[in-house]
Amino acid sequence: MRDLIKSKVFIVGFMCGIFTFLCINIFIFFNSMCHHCVNVAGFPIIFFAKFVGNFSFTPSEGLTNNVNNYEWFYPFKLLADILIAVIISFIVGLILKFVWSRIVLRRLL
């Protein structure tokens, strides 16, 4: 297992997975920003939501026409989002290492 984690091919695959999740999260956050709508952050789990504009939303009241803005941050959902990104990146690293070893093995034969 240590040899696997120290492998440069695995590290490249793992970092590509983390970078992909980071880019998707940034893309979702900046594309959801507007002045009269809901701003969200998080992929695959939304861990931040901000309701902006002349309306507000609460689970008990629903959508109302208040000037209040609500902002929700869920730290456990953020941890789950990070954990999912790490696990999937680990799997991407394993797959890349496996494919790379097959390519190198065919070249040697």
Short mmCIF file of C-alpha atoms in Angstrom, two decimals:
data_model
loop_
_atom_site.label_atom_id
_atom_site.label_comp_id
_atom_site.label_asym_id
_atom_site.label_seq_id
_atom_site.Cartn_x
_atom_site.Cartn_y
_atom_site.Cartn_z
CA MET A 1 0.00 0.00 0.00
CA ARG A 2 2.86 2.40 0.76
CA ASP A 3 4.38 1.71 -2.63
CA LEU A 4 1.06 2.50 -4.23
CA ILE A 5 0.66 5.82 -2.44
CA LYS A 6 4.28 6.79 -3.16
CA SER A 7 3.81 6.04 -6.85
CA LYS A 8 4.00 9.15 -9.02
CA VAL A 9 1.23 7.87 -11.29
CA PHE A 10 -1.12 7.41 -8.32
CA ILE A 11 -0.27 10.87 -6.98
CA VAL A 12 -1.00 12.42 -10.39
CA GLY A 13 -4.37 10.64 -10.55
CA PHE A 14 -5.23 11.61 -6.99
CA MET A 15 -4.31 15.26 -7.54
CA CYS A 16 -6.29 15.34 -10.81
CA GLY A 17 -9.35 14.10 -8.92
CA ILE A 18 -8.96 16.70 -6.15
CA PHE A 19 -8.36 19.45 -8.74
CA THR A 20 -11.48 18.39 -10.66
CA PHE A 21 -13.67 18.55 -7.54
CA LEU A 22 -12.17 21.90 -6.58
CA CYS A 23 -12.85 23.34 -10.05
CA ILE A 24 -16.43 22.05 -10.06
CA ASN A 25 -17.08 23.58 -6.63
CA ILE A 26 -15.64 26.95 -7.68
CA PHE A 27 -17.59 26.85 -10.95
CA ILE A 28 -20.88 26.11 -9.17
CA PHE A 29 -20.29 28.82 -6.57
CA PHE A 30 -19.42 31.60 -9.00
CA ASN A 31 -22.10 30.66 -11.53
CA SER A 32 -24.82 30.70 -8.88
CA MET A 33 -24.00 34.23 -7.70
CA CYS A 34 -26.66 36.80 -8.47
CA HIS A 35 -28.51 39.57 -6.67
CA HIS A 36 -32.01 38.10 -6.59
CA CYS A 37 -31.62 34.38 -6.32
CA VAL A 38 -30.11 31.53 -4.35
CA ASN A 39 -26.31 31.27 -4.13
CA VAL A 40 -25.03 27.78 -3.42
CA ALA A 41 -21.69 26.05 -3.00
CA GLY A 42 -20.84 22.39 -2.93
CA PHE A 43 -20.55 19.40 -5.22
CA PRO A 44 -21.83 16.70 -4.85
CA ILE A 45 -23.35 17.88 -1.54
CA ILE A 46 -24.47 21.49 -1.12
CA PHE A 47 -22.90 22.77 2.11
CA PHE A 48 -23.59 26.51 1.73
CA ALA A 49 -26.72 28.34 0.64
CA LYS A 50 -27.48 32.03 0.67
CA PHE A 51 -30.87 33.43 -0.25
CA VAL A 52 -30.44 36.94 -1.60
CA GLY A 53 -32.88 39.62 -2.73
CA ASN A 54 -36.35 40.70 -1.78
CA PHE A 55 -37.42 37.28 -0.63
CA SER A 56 -36.44 34.80 2.01
CA PHE A 57 -36.92 31.11 2.44
CA THR A 58 -37.19 29.13 5.64
CA PRO A 59 -38.24 25.49 5.91
CA SER A 60 -41.10 26.38 8.27
CA GLU A 61 -42.46 29.47 6.45
CA GLY A 62 -41.52 28.73 2.85
CA LEU A 63 -40.92 31.58 0.42
CA THR A 64 -41.83 35.03 1.78
CA ASN A 65 -41.43 38.58 0.48
CA ASN A 66 -39.10 39.87 3.17
CA VAL A 67 -35.98 41.91 2.61
CA ASN A 68 -34.11 39.57 4.97
CA ASN A 69 -31.32 37.48 3.56
CA TYR A 70 -30.63 34.03 4.92
CA GLU A 71 -27.33 32.24 4.87
CA TRP A 72 -26.86 28.59 5.76
CA PHE A 73 -23.56 26.82 6.23
CA TYR A 74 -23.45 23.12 7.08
CA PRO A 75 -20.02 22.06 8.39
CA PHE A 76 -20.88 18.35 8.40
CA LYS A 77 -21.97 18.53 4.77
CA LEU A 78 -18.67 20.27 3.99
CA LEU A 79 -16.80 17.39 5.67
CA ALA A 80 -18.89 14.88 3.72
CA ASP A 81 -18.15 16.78 0.50
CA ILE A 82 -14.41 16.69 1.23
CA LEU A 83 -14.56 12.99 2.18
CA ILE A 84 -16.36 12.11 -1.06
CA ALA A 85 -13.79 14.08 -3.06
CA VAL A 86 -10.89 12.28 -1.33
CA ILE A 87 -12.44 8.83 -1.79
CA ILE A 88 -13.23 9.37 -5.46
CA SER A 89 -9.78 10.89 -6.04
CA PHE A 90 -8.23 7.85 -4.37
CA ILE A 91 -10.21 5.59 -6.72
CA VAL A 92 -9.13 7.70 -9.73
CA GLY A 93 -5.52 7.31 -8.58
CA LEU A 94 -5.93 3.54 -8.28
CA ILE A 95 -7.49 3.27 -11.73
CA LEU A 96 -4.76 5.40 -13.29
CA LYS A 97 -2.06 3.32 -11.57
CA PHE A 98 -3.70 0.09 -12.79
CA VAL A 99 -4.03 1.34 -16.37
CA TRP A 100 -0.47 2.70 -16.36
CA SER A 101 0.92 -0.61 -15.10
CA ARG A 102 -0.92 -2.44 -17.92
CA ILE A 103 0.49 -0.03 -20.52
CA VAL A 104 4.04 -0.43 -19.20
CA LEU A 105 3.63 -4.24 -19.02
CA ARG A 106 2.55 -4.40 -22.69
CA ARG A 107 5.57 -2.33 -23.73
CA LEU A 108 7.90 -4.72 -21.93
CA LEU A 109 6.41 -7.79 -23.67
#
